[in-house]
Coordinates of C-alpha atoms in Angstrom, one line a residue:
A1 CA 21.1 13.8 27.5
G2 CA 18.6 15.3 29.9
Q3 CA 19.3 18.9 28.9
T4 CA 16.7 21.5 28.0
Y5 CA 17.4 24.2 25.4
T6 CA 15.5 27.4 25.1
S7 CA 18.0 29.5 23.2
F8 CA 18.7 28.7 19.6
S9 CA 21.3 31.3 18.7
D10 CA 24.3 29.5 20.0
K11 CA 27.2 30.6 17.8
L12 CA 29.4 27.7 19.0
S13 CA 26.8 25.2 17.9
D14 CA 26.5 26.9 14.5
M15 CA 30.3 27.0 14.0
S16 CA 30.5 23.3 14.9
L17 CA 27.7 22.4 12.5
A18 CA 29.7 24.0 9.6
K19 CA 32.5 21.5 10.4
S20 CA 30.1 18.5 10.5
Q21 CA 30.1 18.5 14.3
L22 CA 26.9 18.4 16.4
R23 CA 27.1 20.4 19.6
G24 CA 24.5 21.8 22.1
W25 CA 21.0 22.2 20.8
R26 CA 22.0 21.2 17.3
F27 CA 22.8 17.7 18.6
A28 CA 19.3 17.5 20.1
E29 CA 17.7 18.8 16.9
K30 CA 19.4 16.2 14.7
A31 CA 18.6 13.5 17.2
I32 CA 14.9 14.4 16.9
I33 CA 15.1 14.5 13.1
A34 CA 16.7 11.1 13.0
T35 CA 14.1 9.6 15.3
L36 CA 11.2 11.0 13.1
M37 CA 12.9 9.6 10.0
A38 CA 13.4 6.2 11.6
K39 CA 9.7 6.1 12.8
T40 CA 8.5 7.1 9.3
Q41 CA 10.6 4.4 7.6
M42 CA 9.8 1.6 10.1
L43 CA 6.2 2.1 11.1
V44 CA 4.7 4.0 8.2
H45 CA 6.6 2.8 5.1
V46 CA 7.5 -0.8 6.0
K47 CA 4.7 -1.7 8.4
T48 CA 1.6 0.2 7.2
I49 CA 2.2 0.4 3.4
H50 CA 4.1 -2.8 2.6
F51 CA 3.1 -5.2 5.4
E52 CA -0.6 -4.1 5.8
L53 CA -1.9 -2.6 2.6
A54 CA 0.0 -3.0 -0.7
A55 CA 0.8 -6.7 -0.9
A56 CA -2.6 -7.8 0.4
L57 CA -4.4 -5.7 -2.2
Q58 CA -2.4 -7.1 -5.0
A59 CA -2.6 -10.7 -3.9
A60 CA -6.4 -10.6 -3.4
T61 CA -7.0 -8.8 -6.7
V62 CA -4.8 -11.1 -8.8
D63 CA -6.0 -14.3 -7.2
T64 CA -9.7 -13.5 -7.3
F65 CA -10.5 -11.7 -10.6
Q66 CA -10.1 -12.8 -14.1
Q67 CA -7.9 -10.7 -16.2
D68 CA -10.7 -8.8 -18.0
H69 CA -12.8 -8.1 -14.9
P70 CA -13.4 -4.3 -14.6
V71 CA -12.3 -4.1 -11.0
R72 CA -9.0 -5.8 -11.8
R73 CA -8.5 -3.6 -14.8
L74 CA -9.1 -0.6 -12.6
L75 CA -6.5 -1.7 -10.0
E76 CA -3.7 -3.1 -12.1
P77 CA -1.9 0.1 -12.9
F78 CA -1.7 0.7 -9.1
I79 CA -0.8 -2.7 -7.8
S80 CA 1.9 -4.0 -10.2
R81 CA 4.8 -5.5 -8.4
N82 CA 3.6 -4.6 -4.9
V83 CA 4.1 -8.2 -3.6
Q84 CA 7.5 -8.3 -5.2
A85 CA 8.5 -5.0 -3.6
T86 CA 7.4 -6.2 -0.2
Q87 CA 9.2 -9.5 -0.5
T88 CA 12.4 -7.6 -1.6
S89 CA 12.0 -5.3 1.4
L90 CA 11.7 -8.3 3.8
H91 CA 14.9 -9.8 2.4
L92 CA 16.8 -6.6 2.4
W93 CA 15.7 -5.1 5.8
F94 CA 15.3 -8.2 7.9
Q95 CA 17.0 -11.3 6.4
F96 CA 20.2 -9.4 5.4
R97 CA 19.7 -7.0 8.5
A98 CA 20.1 -3.9 6.3
G99 CA 17.4 -2.3 8.4
E100 CA 19.9 -1.9 11.2
F101 CA 21.6 0.7 8.9
G102 CA 18.6 2.0 6.9
L103 CA 15.6 1.9 9.2
A104 CA 16.7 2.6 12.7
P105 CA 19.8 2.2 14.9
L106 CA 18.3 -0.9 16.5
S107 CA 18.8 -4.6 16.1
M108 CA 16.4 -6.5 13.8
E109 CA 14.9 -8.3 16.8
E110 CA 14.1 -5.0 18.5
Q111 CA 12.7 -3.5 15.3
L112 CA 10.4 -6.5 14.7
R113 CA 9.3 -6.3 18.4
I114 CA 8.3 -2.7 17.9
I115 CA 6.4 -3.4 14.7
H116 CA 4.6 -6.3 16.4
T117 CA 3.7 -4.2 19.4
S118 CA 2.5 -1.4 17.3
M119 CA 0.2 -3.7 15.2
E120 CA -1.1 -5.5 18.3
K121 CA -1.7 -2.6 20.7
S122 CA -2.4 0.3 18.2
P123 CA -4.0 -1.4 15.2
T124 CA -4.4 0.8 12.2
N125 CA -7.9 2.0 11.4
L126 CA -8.2 2.4 7.6
A127 CA -10.7 5.2 8.2
D128 CA -8.1 7.3 10.0
L129 CA -5.9 7.0 6.9
D130 CA -8.5 8.6 4.7
M131 CA -7.2 12.1 3.8
E132 CA -10.7 13.5 4.3
R133 CA -10.4 12.4 8.0
Y134 CA -6.7 12.2 8.5
A135 CA -6.1 15.8 9.7
A136 CA -9.0 15.7 12.2
A137 CA -7.8 12.4 13.7
R138 CA -4.6 14.2 14.5
G139 CA -6.0 17.6 15.6
M140 CA -4.6 19.4 12.5
Q141 CA -7.9 20.2 10.7
E142 CA -7.5 24.0 11.1
F143 CA -4.2 23.9 9.1
T144 CA -5.5 22.1 6.0
G145 CA -8.5 21.4 3.9
D146 CA -11.0 23.8 2.3
T147 CA -11.4 26.1 5.3
V148 CA -7.9 27.3 6.1
A149 CA -7.8 31.0 6.9
A150 CA -5.9 33.1 4.4
G151 CA -2.3 33.8 5.4
R152 CA -2.2 31.1 8.0
W153 CA 0.4 28.3 8.0
T154 CA -0.9 25.4 5.8
W155 CA -0.1 21.7 6.1
K156 CA 1.0 21.4 2.5
W157 CA 1.9 17.7 2.7
H158 CA -1.7 16.9 3.6
Q159 CA -3.2 19.4 1.1
R160 CA -1.4 17.6 -1.7
A161 CA -2.3 14.1 -0.5
L162 CA -6.0 15.2 -0.1
S163 CA -6.0 16.6 -3.6
V164 CA -4.6 13.4 -5.1
Q165 CA -7.1 11.2 -3.2
R166 CA -10.0 13.3 -4.3
K167 CA -9.0 12.8 -7.9
M168 CA -8.6 9.0 -7.3
S169 CA -12.1 9.0 -5.7
K170 CA -13.6 10.5 -8.9
H171 CA -11.8 8.0 -11.1
I172 CA -12.9 5.0 -9.0
D173 CA -16.5 6.3 -8.7
C174 CA -16.8 6.8 -12.5
W175 CA -15.3 3.4 -13.2
V176 CA -17.6 1.5 -10.7
K177 CA -20.7 3.4 -12.0
K178 CA -19.8 2.4 -15.5
Y179 CA -19.5 -1.3 -14.5
T180 CA -22.6 -1.5 -12.4
G181 CA -24.7 0.8 -14.6
G182 CA -25.8 2.7 -11.5
N183 CA -27.3 -0.5 -9.9
E184 CA -25.4 -1.2 -6.7
A185 CA -26.9 -4.7 -6.5
T186 CA -24.6 -5.7 -9.4
L187 CA -21.7 -5.8 -6.9
F188 CA -23.5 -8.3 -4.7
G189 CA -24.4 -10.4 -7.7
D190 CA -20.8 -10.7 -8.9
T191 CA -19.2 -13.7 -7.1
Q192 CA -15.7 -12.4 -7.9
V193 CA -16.4 -9.1 -6.2
V194 CA -17.9 -10.7 -3.2
R195 CA -14.9 -13.1 -2.8
W196 CA -12.5 -10.3 -3.4
W197 CA -14.1 -8.1 -0.7
S198 CA -14.2 -10.9 1.7
T199 CA -10.5 -11.6 1.1
L200 CA -9.7 -8.0 1.8
Q201 CA -11.6 -8.1 5.0
K202 CA -9.6 -11.2 6.1
T203 CA -6.1 -10.0 5.0
I204 CA -6.2 -6.3 5.7
P205 CA -6.7 -5.8 9.5
A206 CA -7.1 -2.0 9.1
L207 CA -10.2 -2.6 6.9
R208 CA -11.6 -5.0 9.6
V209 CA -11.1 -2.3 12.2
A210 CA -12.7 0.3 10.1
T211 CA -15.7 -1.9 9.3
K212 CA -16.3 -2.5 13.0
L213 CA -15.5 1.0 14.4
S214 CA -16.2 3.5 11.6
K215 CA -19.6 2.8 10.2
D216 CA -19.7 6.2 8.5
F217 CA -16.6 5.2 6.5
V218 CA -17.4 1.6 5.5
V219 CA -21.1 2.0 4.6
Q220 CA -23.1 -1.1 3.8
G221 CA -24.6 -0.8 0.3
T222 CA -28.2 -1.8 -0.7
T223 CA -28.7 -5.2 -2.3
T224 CA -32.1 -4.4 -3.8
T225 CA -32.7 -3.0 -7.3
T226 CA -35.4 -0.7 -8.7
Q227 CA -34.9 -2.1 -12.2
A228 CA -36.8 -4.9 -13.9
P229 CA -35.8 -8.3 -12.5
T230 CA -32.6 -9.6 -14.1
T231 CA -30.3 -12.6 -13.5
T232 CA -28.4 -10.5 -10.9
P233 CA -29.3 -11.7 -7.4
T234 CA -31.2 -9.0 -5.4
T235 CA -30.2 -10.2 -1.9
A236 CA -27.0 -10.3 0.0
A237 CA -27.1 -14.1 0.2
P238 CA -23.9 -15.9 -0.7
P239 CA -23.6 -17.4 -4.3
P240 CA -25.6 -20.6 -4.8
A241 CA -24.1 -23.9 -4.0
P242 CA -21.9 -25.2 -6.7
A243 CA -22.3 -28.4 -8.7
P244 CA -20.5 -31.6 -7.5
A245 CA -16.8 -30.7 -7.0
P246 CA -14.4 -31.7 -9.9
T247 CA -11.0 -33.1 -9.2
P248 CA -8.5 -30.4 -8.1
T249 CA -6.0 -31.5 -10.8
Q250 CA -8.0 -30.1 -13.7
P251 CA -10.7 -27.8 -12.5
P252 CA -13.2 -26.7 -15.2
V253 CA -13.7 -23.1 -16.1
T254 CA -17.1 -21.9 -17.2
Q255 CA -17.0 -19.6 -20.2
P256 CA -19.3 -16.6 -20.7
Q257 CA -22.2 -17.0 -23.1
A258 CA -22.3 -14.1 -25.5
A259 CA -21.4 -11.6 -22.8
P260 CA -19.1 -8.6 -22.9
Q261 CA -15.6 -9.0 -21.6
W262 CA -16.4 -7.3 -18.4
A263 CA -19.3 -9.5 -17.5
P264 CA -19.0 -11.4 -14.2
L265 CA -17.8 -15.0 -14.8
Q266 CA -19.0 -17.7 -12.5
Q267 CA -16.1 -19.7 -11.2
P268 CA -16.7 -23.3 -9.8
A269 CA -16.0 -23.4 -6.1
V270 CA -14.2 -26.5 -4.9
A271 CA -14.7 -27.4 -1.3
G272 CA -11.8 -26.0 0.7
W273 CA -10.0 -24.1 -2.0
S274 CA -10.5 -22.1 -5.2
P275 CA -8.8 -23.1 -8.5
P276 CA -6.3 -20.8 -10.2
L277 CA -7.5 -18.9 -13.1
A278 CA -6.2 -20.9 -16.0
P279 CA -6.9 -20.4 -19.7
P280 CA -9.6 -22.6 -21.2
A281 CA -8.5 -25.8 -23.0
A282 CA -10.3 -24.8 -26.2
P283 CA -9.6 -21.5 -27.9
P284 CA -12.3 -18.9 -27.2
A285 CA -14.7 -17.8 -29.9
A286 CA -13.6 -14.2 -29.7
P287 CA -10.1 -13.3 -30.9
P288 CA -7.6 -13.1 -27.9
S289 CA -6.1 -9.8 -26.8
P290 CA -2.9 -8.9 -28.6
T291 CA -0.9 -8.9 -25.4
P292 CA -1.9 -10.3 -22.0
R293 CA -2.5 -7.5 -19.4
F294 CA -1.2 -9.5 -16.5
N295 CA -0.1 -13.0 -15.6
S296 CA -1.6 -14.7 -12.6
I297 CA 1.0 -15.1 -9.9
M298 CA 0.5 -18.9 -10.2
N299 CA 2.1 -18.6 -13.6
L300 CA 5.2 -16.9 -12.4
H301 CA 6.8 -20.2 -11.3
P302 CA 5.0 -22.8 -13.4
N303 CA 7.7 -25.4 -12.7
E304 CA 7.5 -25.2 -8.9
P305 CA 5.7 -28.3 -7.7
S306 CA 4.1 -26.6 -4.7
K307 CA 2.3 -24.2 -6.9
T308 CA 0.2 -27.0 -8.4
Q309 CA -1.0 -28.2 -5.1
A310 CA -4.2 -27.0 -3.6
G311 CA -2.5 -26.7 -0.2
A312 CA -0.3 -23.9 -1.5
W313 CA -3.5 -21.8 -2.1
R314 CA -5.1 -22.1 1.3
R315 CA -5.5 -18.3 1.4
L316 CA -8.0 -18.8 -1.4
G317 CA -9.8 -21.6 0.5
Q318 CA -12.9 -19.7 1.4
T319 CA -16.1 -21.7 1.1
N320 CA -19.3 -19.8 0.3
A321 CA -20.2 -20.0 4.0
D322 CA -17.0 -18.1 4.8
L323 CA -17.7 -15.1 2.5
T324 CA -18.7 -11.8 4.0
I325 CA -20.3 -8.8 2.3
E326 CA -20.2 -6.6 5.4
G327 CA -19.5 -3.1 4.4
L328 CA -19.6 -3.8 0.7
G329 CA -21.2 -1.0 -1.4
H330 CA -20.4 1.6 -4.0
E331 CA -19.6 4.3 -1.5
S332 CA -17.4 2.0 0.6
L333 CA -15.6 0.7 -2.4
T334 CA -14.7 4.2 -3.5
R335 CA -13.6 5.3 -0.1
V336 CA -11.6 2.1 0.7
L337 CA -9.8 1.9 -2.6
S338 CA -9.0 5.7 -2.8
T339 CA -7.6 5.5 0.7
I340 CA -5.4 2.5 0.1
L341 CA -4.3 3.7 -3.3
V342 CA -3.3 7.2 -2.2
W343 CA -1.1 5.6 0.5
T344 CA 0.5 2.9 -1.8
T345 CA 1.2 5.4 -4.6
W346 CA 1.4 9.1 -3.8
I347 CA 2.3 8.9 -0.1
H348 CA 4.7 6.0 -0.7
E349 CA 6.8 8.3 -2.8
D350 CA 7.2 10.5 0.3
V351 CA 7.6 8.0 3.1
G352 CA 9.2 5.4 1.0
H353 CA 12.0 7.8 0.1
A354 CA 12.5 9.2 3.6
M355 CA 16.1 8.3 3.2
A356 CA 16.6 10.8 0.4
P357 CA 17.3 13.8 2.7
L358 CA 20.3 11.8 4.1
L359 CA 21.8 11.9 0.6
N360 CA 21.0 15.6 0.2
D361 CA 22.8 16.5 3.4
P362 CA 23.7 13.8 5.9
V363 CA 24.6 16.4 8.6
Y364 CA 21.6 18.6 8.3
T365 CA 19.0 15.8 7.9
P366 CA 20.6 12.6 9.4
M367 CA 19.1 9.2 9.8
F368 CA 21.7 8.3 12.4
V369 CA 23.5 10.6 14.8
P370 CA 27.0 9.6 16.0
E371 CA 27.2 9.4 19.8
D372 CA 30.0 11.9 20.0
G373 CA 28.4 14.2 17.4
L374 CA 31.4 14.0 15.1
G375 CA 31.1 13.5 11.4
V376 CA 28.7 11.2 9.5
P377 CA 28.2 7.5 10.3
A378 CA 29.9 5.8 7.4
V379 CA 28.0 2.5 7.2
P380 CA 24.5 3.8 7.1
Y381 CA 25.5 6.6 4.6
A382 CA 27.3 4.0 2.3
M383 CA 24.3 1.7 2.5
V384 CA 21.7 4.3 1.7
T385 CA 23.9 5.7 -1.1
A386 CA 24.3 2.3 -2.7
A387 CA 20.6 1.6 -2.4
Y388 CA 19.6 4.8 -4.2
R389 CA 22.2 4.3 -6.9
D390 CA 21.2 0.6 -7.4
F391 CA 17.7 -0.8 -7.0
V392 CA 15.8 2.4 -6.3
F393 CA 16.8 3.8 -9.7
T394 CA 17.0 0.5 -11.6
E395 CA 13.5 0.7 -13.0
R396 CA 12.5 4.3 -12.1
P397 CA 14.5 6.1 -14.9
K398 CA 12.4 4.2 -17.5
L399 CA 9.4 6.1 -16.3
L400 CA 10.7 9.3 -14.7
D401 CA 13.6 11.7 -15.1
P402 CA 17.0 10.5 -13.9
P403 CA 18.1 11.3 -10.4
P404 CA 19.5 14.8 -9.9
L405 CA 23.3 15.0 -10.0
H406 CA 23.5 17.0 -6.8
W407 CA 22.5 13.8 -4.9
F408 CA 25.9 12.3 -5.5
D409 CA 28.4 15.0 -6.4
T410 CA 28.9 16.7 -3.0
K411 CA 31.4 15.5 -0.4
H412 CA 30.7 16.0 3.3

């Protein structure tokens, strides 16, 4: 500790490394690598992606939209099981204290304190996570993007993420234009979209920060229309006051009248809470879909008494007066969703699997460095190996190729 290394051709250090021993500058190098991996796992993967983005997006989307709403159909391929994954992470890392062997060599109490301090003193700005702005926010713009000089070192990680986000932006932009017909006022006339956007503003702090500080990222859309007057409201006023509130035990659901499946459906607003999206009592006139696309999270545990109480849904308890459309618009919707989705999908595959290098070579890319530099810490290595052999690959082989054999066939 406290030593400075300027020469990196130490033969003794290289000979020791070949014997799984860390000496001299090699010890310092591996300590830095382990620190970066711990920070990536704890503050990027767990805090930013799971705690701040993924679960909130899924909960707001599933709770707010009916199953055939176009925004929900757009998002469902990207949000499936986000809440379940976050809940599993909470149990594994913190309740069972596995984070002490898989996130960082710190107690759970210290890790939670670091996460809390980071969220409180350095709140995430969603605009800074936008790959179009990410490099500039870190002073790395000359190494990536469309203007990198030929033959110069390129930040390939960002180049790939930027390419993926641009493709997502095109996909979202096309989908939203198809839904609105090019009339942005449609977004403001859809009470489900307004309630969903307002819920995101309340449950994703990074979006609130961007709305206040980055007006060029979250751009307020226009609420006026150049088309002939329709039933769509042309102002940003909240939805009209509902009819007298029904009893919470059996809230009515208004059915669309000769409207396409994607048409906005007006849900009755009960003072203090919003009812779950339950199927109508009478069969619909149109034939039902062959298979349901998704089940509301209320239906996951239908026998749990608390799920039938309005109090269990206080996160949905926004009255019309509580709703906000600040920052809502076609441009903002495309930027916000493409940014969140590139982090919860593409980038998650990078940072979420930051433990993988440990399996490839626990000496060359360690997550934990033994104090004496000898060997590989057994408990973290066994924990990470078991995790990758078990739950990480439980579902994944159904969609992807099986894990490479060299991950598990080398002894160190």
